[in-house]
Amino acid sequence: MATRVGETSAVSRAMMEEEVKKIVLNHFHAVYVDRDISSSMEHISQKIRWIGSKDFYIAHSKEEFRQMLERELGSLPGRCAIEVMAAEGVMLTEDCFTVSGEFDIRIPHPLQLVYQRMRFTAMLVLENGEYMVVSLQTSISSDDKIKYETKTMNGDSMKMLADDLRRQNQYDPVTGLYTLEAFKQVVEDVLKKEPDSRFVMLCTDVTHYEQVNNLYGLKRADKMLSDLSVLLTTFSQNVRVSCRSIADHFLVLMTYMDRELLEEELRKLCSEFRNTISEEYIEAAPRLGVGAYAITNLNEDIDSIVERTNMTRKALKLNHGIEVVFYDARIFKRIEKMNEIESSMQGALENGEFKVFIQPKYSLTDNQIVGAEALCRWIHDDGSMVYPDEFIPVFEEDGFIAELDFYMLEQVCRMLKRREEEGRKCVAVSINQSRVLLQDTQYVSKIAAILKRYEIPSEYIELELTERIFQDDLTGFARMMGELKKHGIRWSIDDFGTGYSSLNLLKELPVDILKIDKSFLDETETSEMSKIIIRKTVELAQELDKYVVCEGVETESQADYLRNIRCDMAQGYLYSQPLPMQDFEQLLDEEMAV
Ligand code: C2E
Ligand code: CA
Ligand code: CA
């Protein structure tokens, strides 16, 4: 028996109103965003009458309506975005509803933001158990005034806010999205107005964005950002507001039902980027990564939400190759640490918190100190010590390592100069050089200038390059190394044997010293193979007139083995840990005194 309107409970009435509202909004989404006319027809009644106000069109049937839509889509350049809609469903009788509302269609346009405001009223009637649209009136304004129109339309305050923003020109000229400041205001409002929805904020990162800029120029790079902004506002119906915060980083606020579905949606977003936008920049091969922060406390301060989302995005860098990362407290700790390091490193350098530790290298024939390696330690004001594994990777990422490496070289030169003047024993000290350093076109002249300033015999300075930094084309490296050799610098290849073409390095580069990686030594107790590799490397080096150092020597038996195969030098805990500079100097003095 049919129930009367008055008998329907308020709850089920609200649910039904939600349901019909969804039907209508899905229809628009299918048309403008997915450009999928057949699925947009799902809830359109055969008997529909449609009135469009633009040039006053009327369609008298589903077929006519379909033709109208096809024509309209043909005139649009591509997928459009629908920005926050406002709609309301009203039950007239149990089997008849109206839905009215409005939204903005954002039309992709590379240079300019183009919005069209769509207003609509639909009537739905129950046909064979399903709600079908029997009448639809739409009105689109393409008036110029609308171009920079408001995008979020929930009530008057929203309109005023949007008008304000428009006046202040708070739109990003490249993508037409809000600026960060405007975005934050809108998000605050949306969160307040919809306390029952689950929200997540996303922050994007395009890998190789720099290369896109370098290889394709600014205009093409801007086009990529503009295309990405369209993708980001259209990939899901749940997207509410978005902005570009800086460079290739977009922030998106969206709702979600459950975490798994959301994850799937985000993964699809990244693969769509790969299959469409990325294809236009094949040489740079950009990839989209997304950091997602689920907002669990709607009262959380907007700056903190944005900050955490941004941090989550940074976690993409900690997990190479991963496209979607969700906020979690552990990653957060690591990133916080990374941020802490980045924000304090410059000050630490100026305060002298980076200390040169020195680990001696011993001759295997007479157990004398014949060389040393400078290794960096970060000692905080409170005396706590940080090891290079923690900060070097961060410095390499942001380029600060170049400053640190020059600083280390200067400190070592200063020490050697002082000792020389005081007539104390000196040995060659090696300094690790990072890859970033070598990319500096002024590298050779900067090193030469430091050597000149301290006027120490250059045979005391040895530079270590780890084998992992070399690439296929060695000619540039060979030239640079050759030039510095003219200034007396000696080159040593660190971690020898861990790269993929060690022998090629020997052939192409003017190397003086090989440092056999400690991983080979770790295995000598167990692996005959490692022993053979060490022995053969030593033989090879001798025949090529190069010195060999073995690092990580921890036991007498390892030292014995190395002595037997006539390895030149050993470095490791068996002899000494890396020491504070003063302690190292004392050790050197004591040795001379004996
Ligand atoms: P590396 O250049 O291979 O340095 C050798 C590392 O082995 C040092 O670690 C040293 O303390 C450690 N070591 C020495 N003897 C032994 C031993 O007998 N057993 C074991 N297990 N380890 C031993 P450290 O000082 O923690 O440095 C780690 C890495 O950080 C270095 O590896 C180097 O790549 C980098 N690094 C350190 N200081 C600098 C710097 O000033 N500039 C640059 N670019 N990199 C640096
Ligand atoms: Ca080294
Ligand atoms: Ca090494």
XYZ file of C-alpha atoms and ligand atoms in Angstrom:
642
model
C 0.000 0.000 0.000
C 1.380 3.391 -0.993
C 2.232 5.694 1.868
C 1.116 9.263 1.851
C 3.526 12.155 2.019
C 2.613 12.965 5.532
C 3.438 9.424 6.606
C 6.994 9.382 5.282
C 9.425 9.844 8.098
C 11.664 12.889 7.959
C 14.748 10.666 7.765
C 13.640 8.591 4.801
C 12.390 11.703 3.110
C 15.803 13.312 3.447
C 17.411 10.157 2.105
C 15.176 10.102 -0.923
C 15.864 13.751 -1.589
C 19.581 13.007 -1.433
C 19.113 10.122 -3.839
C 17.311 12.136 -6.521
C 19.816 14.943 -6.119
C 22.595 12.485 -6.814
C 20.839 11.219 -9.936
C 20.727 14.705 -11.387
C 24.265 15.635 -10.425
C 25.564 12.333 -11.831
C 23.906 13.207 -15.063
C 25.779 16.500 -15.333
C 29.026 14.890 -14.281
C 28.677 12.223 -16.955
C 28.046 14.869 -19.601
C 30.597 17.555 -18.823
C 33.334 15.705 -17.027
C 33.271 12.176 -18.443
C 31.748 13.162 -21.791
C 29.868 9.918 -21.572
C 26.458 10.604 -23.081
C 25.140 7.076 -22.849
C 25.603 6.843 -19.111
C 24.203 10.325 -18.705
C 20.999 8.975 -20.275
C 20.493 6.337 -17.610
C 17.905 8.237 -15.612
C 16.414 10.278 -18.409
C 12.846 9.337 -19.144
C 11.790 8.597 -22.725
C 9.211 11.312 -22.234
C 11.578 14.037 -21.070
C 10.940 17.611 -21.999
C 13.997 19.790 -21.835
C 14.154 23.527 -22.061
C 17.508 25.231 -22.425
C 17.483 28.959 -22.019
C 20.669 29.834 -23.845
C 19.162 30.170 -27.294
C 15.862 28.863 -26.115
C 15.995 25.254 -27.180
C 13.327 22.732 -26.483
C 13.705 18.991 -26.831
C 10.535 16.954 -26.722
C 11.996 13.493 -26.263
C 14.977 11.624 -24.957
C 16.338 11.257 -28.485
C 16.123 14.978 -29.199
C 17.724 15.718 -25.848
C 20.589 13.352 -26.610
C 21.214 15.091 -29.928
C 21.279 18.476 -28.212
C 23.847 17.244 -25.721
C 26.018 15.758 -28.426
C 26.011 19.048 -30.258
C 26.895 20.925 -27.108
C 29.754 18.608 -26.229
C 31.066 18.969 -29.764
C 31.459 22.675 -29.153
C 33.495 22.205 -25.962
C 37.251 21.642 -26.284
C 37.489 18.688 -23.889
C 36.731 17.409 -20.422
C 35.402 20.173 -18.255
C 35.557 20.475 -14.521
C 32.527 20.940 -12.362
C 33.259 23.071 -9.387
C 31.468 22.855 -6.107
C 27.798 22.497 -6.745
C 24.922 23.680 -4.698
C 21.724 21.687 -5.170
C 18.612 20.882 -3.280
C 16.102 18.086 -3.713
C 12.513 18.597 -2.638
C 9.862 15.932 -2.331
C 6.559 17.045 -3.815
C 4.753 13.775 -3.391
C 6.025 10.290 -2.631
C 6.809 9.623 -6.298
C 7.636 13.108 -7.507
C 10.624 15.293 -6.698
C 12.238 18.454 -7.916
C 15.949 19.126 -7.810
C 17.340 22.599 -8.419
C 20.717 24.102 -8.093
C 23.674 25.597 -9.788
C 27.304 24.928 -10.469
C 30.173 26.249 -12.544
C 31.634 24.410 -15.467
C 35.295 25.140 -15.869
C 36.225 24.849 -19.490
C 39.807 23.847 -20.229
C 41.590 26.701 -21.806
C 45.355 26.988 -21.765
C 45.640 30.660 -21.052
C 42.599 31.838 -19.322
C 40.082 30.791 -16.792
C 36.684 30.265 -18.372
C 33.683 29.527 -16.258
C 30.111 29.057 -17.234
C 27.471 29.192 -14.586
C 24.810 26.510 -15.033
C 21.479 26.769 -13.250
C 18.989 23.950 -13.424
C 15.666 22.595 -12.253
C 14.686 18.997 -12.814
C 11.584 17.020 -12.063
C 11.840 13.303 -11.362
C 9.006 10.834 -11.295
C 8.938 7.210 -10.225
C 8.761 5.038 -13.377
C 8.841 1.255 -12.944
C 10.473 1.579 -9.543
C 13.170 4.042 -10.622
C 13.315 7.796 -10.423
C 13.512 9.222 -13.921
C 13.979 12.810 -15.054
C 10.847 13.860 -16.881
C 11.553 17.542 -17.198
C 14.727 19.572 -17.120
C 15.355 23.257 -17.466
C 18.879 24.514 -17.770
C 20.359 27.894 -18.222
C 23.948 28.575 -19.084
C 25.483 31.975 -19.059
C 28.683 32.440 -21.018
C 28.653 36.109 -20.267
C 32.132 37.592 -19.920
C 31.269 38.751 -16.453
C 31.088 35.144 -15.394
C 34.651 34.389 -16.398
C 36.144 35.145 -13.056
C 33.001 34.270 -11.225
C 32.643 32.638 -7.902
C 33.248 28.951 -7.714
C 31.931 27.899 -4.371
C 28.358 28.717 -3.852
C 26.958 27.561 -0.579
C 24.953 30.486 0.619
C 25.416 34.213 0.698
C 28.497 34.368 2.862
C 30.228 32.148 0.353
C 29.256 34.426 -2.450
C 30.597 37.423 -0.611
C 33.807 35.631 0.109
C 34.194 34.650 -3.519
C 33.448 38.191 -4.631
C 36.092 39.469 -2.275
C 38.607 37.042 -3.628
C 37.774 38.033 -7.134
C 38.316 41.635 -6.301
C 41.679 40.836 -4.814
C 42.505 38.839 -7.902
C 43.169 35.724 -5.899
C 43.482 33.364 -8.795
C 46.549 31.671 -10.149
C 47.069 33.024 -13.673
C 48.555 29.769 -14.990
C 45.780 27.406 -13.994
C 42.882 29.642 -13.033
C 42.673 27.905 -9.687
C 42.605 29.717 -6.380
C 45.797 30.993 -4.863
C 46.883 29.288 -1.673
C 45.515 32.025 0.575
C 42.130 32.017 -1.136
C 42.047 28.225 -1.076
C 42.618 28.171 2.649
C 39.696 30.500 3.261
C 37.380 28.464 1.066
C 38.455 25.175 2.648
C 37.791 26.538 6.125
C 34.303 27.450 5.022
C 33.579 24.119 3.346
C 34.777 22.171 6.388
C 32.567 24.235 8.654
C 29.515 23.789 6.474
C 29.769 20.039 6.078
C 30.641 18.563 9.422
C 29.273 15.150 8.438
C 31.495 14.501 5.424
C 34.881 12.790 5.498
C 37.535 15.003 3.966
C 41.014 14.348 2.702
C 43.514 16.875 1.453
C 45.946 15.999 -1.314
C 49.215 17.548 -2.339
C 50.781 16.663 -5.662
C 54.344 16.404 -6.795
C 55.459 16.085 -10.393
C 58.794 14.316 -10.609
C 61.176 15.714 -13.232
C 59.236 18.968 -13.351
C 62.609 20.736 -13.628
C 63.455 18.709 -16.720
C 60.106 19.569 -18.289
C 61.014 23.212 -17.776
C 64.523 22.803 -19.126
C 63.715 20.584 -22.082
C 60.404 22.039 -23.216
C 60.502 25.644 -22.044
C 58.293 27.658 -19.759
C 55.239 27.795 -22.028
C 54.999 24.044 -22.419
C 55.663 23.575 -18.730
C 52.792 25.964 -17.988
C 50.586 23.981 -20.314
C 51.410 20.877 -18.338
C 50.348 22.616 -15.135
C 47.154 23.804 -16.760
C 46.345 20.293 -18.052
C 47.144 18.877 -14.653
C 44.801 21.373 -13.004
C 41.990 20.130 -15.238
C 42.806 16.516 -14.449
C 42.894 17.255 -10.737
C 39.528 18.970 -10.717
C 37.834 16.347 -12.885
C 39.227 12.970 -11.839
C 36.614 12.473 -9.174
C 33.160 13.727 -8.381
C 34.323 14.179 -4.832
C 36.754 16.978 -5.544
C 35.604 20.126 -3.804
C 38.244 22.845 -4.017
C 41.744 23.033 -5.420
C 44.640 25.407 -5.798
C 48.241 25.517 -6.905
C 50.371 26.272 -3.883
C 53.718 26.611 -5.630
C 55.464 25.249 -8.755
C 54.109 21.750 -9.444
C 52.405 21.384 -6.082
C 48.617 21.458 -6.118
C 46.395 21.120 -3.102
C 43.032 19.442 -3.488
C 40.268 19.060 -0.937
C 37.925 16.155 -1.561
C 35.445 14.004 0.263
C 35.691 10.220 0.429
C 33.719 7.239 1.606
C 36.406 4.776 2.546
C 40.140 4.649 2.448
C 40.454 1.761 -0.014
C 38.245 3.339 -2.637
C 40.078 6.600 -2.217
C 43.434 4.887 -2.659
C 42.200 3.259 -5.826
C 40.923 6.578 -7.122
C 44.281 8.237 -6.440
C 46.230 5.467 -8.097
C 44.025 5.816 -11.147
C 44.682 9.544 -11.134
C 48.437 8.927 -11.252
C 48.162 6.386 -14.029
C 45.944 8.709 -16.021
C 48.626 11.377 -15.723
C 51.200 8.864 -16.945
C 49.064 7.816 -19.905
C 47.947 11.242 -21.048
C 49.819 14.332 -19.901
C 53.177 12.630 -19.442
C 53.061 11.380 -23.035
C 53.531 14.925 -24.276
C 56.842 15.248 -22.454
C 58.393 11.899 -23.173
C 61.982 12.995 -22.789
C 61.406 14.268 -19.283
C 59.037 11.406 -18.384
C 57.240 13.320 -15.619
C 55.257 11.280 -13.078
C 52.539 12.379 -10.728
C 52.787 11.567 -7.040
C 50.148 12.315 -4.423
C 50.440 12.757 -0.689
C 47.104 12.370 1.116
C 46.190 13.603 4.566
C 42.811 12.509 5.928
C 41.326 15.283 8.037
C 40.031 13.603 11.172
C 39.571 16.671 13.282
C 37.485 19.289 11.508
C 38.650 21.869 14.005
C 42.271 21.407 13.057
C 43.829 24.688 12.090
C 43.901 25.131 8.311
C 47.611 25.974 8.309
C 48.344 22.780 10.142
C 46.230 20.773 7.663
C 48.085 22.279 4.730
C 51.438 21.789 6.444
C 50.791 18.124 7.184
C 49.528 17.486 3.679
C 52.626 19.103 2.312
C 54.818 16.997 4.581
C 53.049 13.860 3.430
C 53.866 14.852 -0.129
C 57.519 15.083 0.845
C 57.358 11.454 1.940
C 57.115 10.518 -1.741
C 60.808 11.327 -1.910
C 61.612 8.897 0.886
C 59.927 6.077 -0.995
C 61.336 6.109 -4.445
C 58.846 5.109 -7.153
C 55.759 5.164 -4.947
C 52.896 7.247 -6.348
C 50.462 7.547 -3.477
C 51.438 8.125 0.124
C 49.111 8.507 3.091
C 49.998 10.452 6.164
C 51.276 8.356 9.014
C 53.022 9.370 12.163
C 56.216 7.411 11.483
C 56.897 8.928 8.072
C 56.015 12.221 9.630
C 58.787 11.825 12.182
C 61.345 11.140 9.469
C 60.195 14.119 7.455
C 60.107 16.347 10.489
C 63.698 15.349 11.074
C 64.497 16.151 7.445
C 62.844 19.557 7.751
C 64.648 20.195 10.994
C 67.945 19.411 9.310
C 67.150 21.637 6.362
C 66.119 24.558 8.490
C 69.111 24.412 10.794
C 71.970 23.424 8.476
C 72.996 26.890 7.332
C 73.113 28.197 10.887
C 74.989 25.098 11.981
C 77.647 25.693 9.365
C 78.065 29.291 10.480
C 78.225 28.220 14.157
C 80.909 25.683 13.405
C 78.712 22.743 14.444
C 80.106 20.618 11.630
C 83.291 19.060 12.906
C 86.037 17.423 10.956
C 86.799 13.955 12.296
C 89.806 12.195 10.911
C 90.451 8.504 10.538
C 94.066 7.471 9.948
C 95.167 5.092 7.214
C 97.991 2.761 8.146
C 100.758 1.250 6.095
C 100.402 -2.514 6.230
C 104.169 -3.040 6.070
C 105.299 -0.878 9.001
C 102.089 0.071 10.823
C 102.779 3.795 10.429
C 100.169 6.410 9.691
C 100.584 7.212 6.020
C 97.347 8.988 5.293
C 93.926 9.861 6.662
C 90.339 10.521 5.671
C 88.256 13.478 6.793
C 84.731 12.515 7.870
C 82.085 14.920 8.954
C 80.201 14.910 12.254
C 77.442 17.308 13.273
C 77.772 18.185 16.918
C 74.865 20.123 18.390
C 75.150 22.720 21.119
C 74.068 20.145 23.707
C 76.946 17.892 22.673
C 74.809 15.298 20.867
C 76.423 13.932 17.722
C 74.734 13.226 14.406
C 76.353 10.829 11.922
C 76.627 11.568 8.208
C 74.168 8.808 7.204
C 71.441 10.973 8.653
C 72.255 14.329 7.122
C 74.342 13.711 3.989
C 71.370 12.311 1.972
C 69.325 15.401 2.883
C 72.166 17.722 1.928
C 72.632 15.891 -1.350
C 68.968 16.339 -2.149
C 68.974 20.086 -1.578
C 72.498 20.865 -2.793
C 73.843 22.088 0.545
C 76.421 19.291 0.452
C 78.526 21.418 -1.906
C 78.991 24.044 0.797
C 79.826 21.418 3.374
C 82.404 19.731 1.157
C 84.218 23.020 0.529
C 84.092 23.756 4.241
C 85.669 20.364 5.032
C 88.406 20.971 2.490
C 89.176 24.383 3.983
C 89.328 23.008 7.509
C 91.727 20.269 6.439
C 93.923 22.759 4.554
C 94.027 25.032 7.578
C 95.126 22.173 9.820
C 97.828 21.002 7.399
C 99.108 24.536 6.893
C 99.390 25.085 10.637
C 101.218 21.787 11.166
C 103.583 22.486 8.346
C 104.455 25.900 9.735
C 105.035 24.355 13.156
C 107.272 21.696 11.636
C 105.007 18.823 12.692
C 104.410 15.661 10.693
C 101.874 15.872 7.844
C 100.196 13.115 5.891
C 97.875 13.201 2.894
C 94.283 13.698 3.961
C 91.408 12.670 1.715
C 88.131 14.569 1.532
C 84.896 13.117 0.186
C 83.448 14.966 -2.797
C 79.794 14.703 -3.637
C 78.168 14.528 -7.020
C 76.451 17.893 -6.642
C 79.839 19.527 -6.272
C 81.038 18.258 -9.614
C 78.040 19.731 -11.398
C 79.275 23.201 -10.491
C 81.003 24.602 -13.581
C 83.332 26.581 -11.290
C 84.391 23.463 -9.389
C 87.956 23.276 -10.707
C 88.701 26.948 -10.183
C 87.174 26.958 -6.702
C 89.348 24.044 -5.571
C 92.395 25.606 -7.188
C 91.682 28.882 -5.363
C 91.523 27.129 -1.983
C 94.797 25.300 -2.613
C 96.426 28.560 -3.586
C 95.130 30.394 -0.546
C 96.671 27.906 1.891
C 99.825 27.277 -0.086
C 100.247 23.771 1.220
C 102.055 21.181 -0.855
C 99.230 19.780 -2.891
C 100.404 16.183 -2.516
C 98.773 16.352 0.908
C 95.329 16.747 -0.605
C 93.490 13.750 -1.920
C 89.909 13.845 -3.167
C 87.599 10.825 -2.941
C 84.864 10.180 -5.455
C 82.547 7.306 -4.777
C 82.163 4.938 -7.660
C 78.387 5.320 -7.565
C 78.410 8.869 -8.943
C 79.876 7.949 -12.303
C 77.683 7.570 -15.350
C 78.221 6.075 -18.759
C 79.919 9.054 -20.275
C 83.182 9.542 -18.449
C 84.802 12.151 -20.689
C 83.643 15.133 -18.630
C 84.876 13.537 -15.406
C 88.185 12.629 -17.020
C 88.767 16.205 -18.179
C 87.920 17.730 -14.817
C 90.087 15.240 -12.919
C 92.956 15.843 -15.320
C 92.797 19.581 -14.765
C 92.965 19.277 -11.000
C 95.794 16.777 -11.256
C 97.776 19.591 -12.829
C 97.380 21.367 -9.489
C 98.824 18.306 -7.767
C 95.550 16.818 -6.499
C 95.449 13.037 -6.142
C 92.256 11.166 -6.928
C 90.920 8.181 -5.140
C 87.959 6.011 -6.103
C 85.885 5.243 -3.038
C 83.768 2.121 -2.577
C 85.629 0.472 -5.422
C 83.868 -2.620 -6.724
C 80.324 -1.571 -5.865
C 79.526 0.293 -9.093
C 78.687 -1.505 -12.252
C 81.708 -0.795 -14.391
C 84.682 -0.471 -12.094
C 87.149 -1.623 -14.712
C 85.973 0.965 -17.163
C 86.692 3.672 -14.599
C 90.275 2.489 -14.319
C 90.712 2.688 -18.056
C 89.150 6.108 -18.573
C 89.959 8.149 -15.469
C 93.273 9.483 -14.105
C 92.934 7.681 -10.777
C 95.753 7.399 -8.222
C 94.254 5.317 -5.437
C 91.618 2.613 -5.165
C 89.650 2.169 -1.960
C 88.250 -1.328 -1.821
C 84.770 -1.236 -0.366
C 84.367 -2.704 3.083
C 81.605 -5.030 1.936
C 84.253 -7.293 0.376
C 86.101 -7.509 3.644
C 82.916 -8.255 5.594
C 82.653 -11.428 3.575
C 86.255 -12.613 3.545
C 85.635 -14.857 6.537
C 82.861 -16.640 4.687
C 83.472 -16.173 1.022
C 86.409 -17.410 -0.983
C 85.098 -15.312 -3.861
C 85.538 -12.027 -1.945
C 89.112 -12.998 -1.112
C 89.852 -13.599 -4.771
C 88.300 -10.265 -5.758
C 90.359 -8.366 -3.197
C 93.554 -10.164 -4.206
C 93.002 -9.589 -7.897
C 92.093 -5.937 -7.349
C 95.339 -5.407 -5.462
C 97.331 -7.100 -8.239
C 95.570 -5.078 -10.895
C 96.214 -1.824 -9.059
C 99.881 -2.582 -8.669
C 100.297 -3.410 -12.308
C 98.588 -0.169 -13.211
C 100.814 1.729 -10.781
C 98.062 2.710 -8.388
C 97.846 2.526 -4.599
C 95.245 0.398 -2.824
C 93.548 1.094 0.487
C 91.203 -1.375 2.098
C 88.548 0.206 4.317
C 86.620 -1.267 7.208
C 89.489 -3.388 8.587
C 88.267 -4.633 11.947
C 90.251 -7.772 12.804
C 93.859 -8.928 12.937
C 93.139 -11.770 10.556
C 91.796 -9.338 7.965
C 94.937 -7.236 8.350
C 97.113 -10.341 8.000
C 95.371 -11.352 4.841
C 95.777 -7.872 3.347
C 99.446 -7.794 4.297
C 99.999 -11.170 2.632
C 98.512 -10.056 -0.642
C 100.588 -6.828 -0.402
C 97.779 -4.355 -0.111
C 99.326 -0.924 0.602
C 97.144 0.614 3.274
C 94.398 -0.239 5.738
C 91.768 1.934 7.367
C 89.383 0.685 10.015
C 88.384 0.283 13.639
C 91.225 -2.202 14.216
C 93.596 0.744 14.008
C 91.458 3.686 14.946
C 87.977 5.121 14.841
C 87.533 8.490 13.130
C 88.904 10.926 15.752
C 88.207 14.560 16.575
C 90.827 16.612 14.738
C 92.777 17.424 17.876
C 93.006 13.772 18.931
C 94.144 12.792 15.476
C 96.865 15.434 15.552
C 98.034 14.188 18.908
C 98.222 10.638 17.570
C 100.314 11.856 14.670
C 102.660 13.767 17.003
C 103.091 10.760 19.289
C 103.985 8.570 16.361
C 106.671 10.984 15.264
C 108.070 11.140 18.785
C 108.671 7.380 18.918
P 82.790 6.572 3.318
O 83.432 7.675 2.571
O 82.797 5.225 2.697
O 83.474 6.559 4.738
C 83.813 5.393 5.428
C 82.833 5.112 6.506
O 83.174 3.884 7.128
C 82.845 6.157 7.614
O 81.514 6.279 8.082
C 83.716 5.500 8.666
O 83.468 5.993 9.963
C 83.293 4.077 8.524
N 84.299 3.136 9.015
C 85.620 3.335 9.131
N 86.241 2.215 9.606
C 85.272 1.284 9.779
C 85.282 -0.088 10.240
O 86.302 -0.674 10.595
N 84.082 -0.723 10.264
C 82.921 -0.106 9.894
N 81.800 -0.795 9.957
N 82.883 1.178 9.451
C 84.056 1.860 9.402
P 80.905 7.674 8.406
O 81.910 8.596 8.979
O 79.642 7.426 9.173
O 80.544 8.248 6.974
C 79.570 7.640 6.185
C 79.581 8.176 4.788
O 79.154 9.542 4.763
C 80.975 8.204 4.167
O 81.270 6.939 3.645
C 80.837 9.254 3.109
O 80.255 8.712 1.965
C 79.853 10.210 3.742
N 80.562 11.371 4.291
C 81.129 11.546 5.502
N 81.658 12.781 5.604
C 81.444 13.400 4.410
C 81.752 14.700 3.886
O 82.356 15.553 4.523
N 81.365 14.963 2.604
C 80.700 14.033 1.859
N 80.346 14.360 0.598
N 80.389 12.828 2.314
C 80.766 12.503 3.573
Ca 85.240 8.042 1.683
Ca 83.917 4.061 1.368
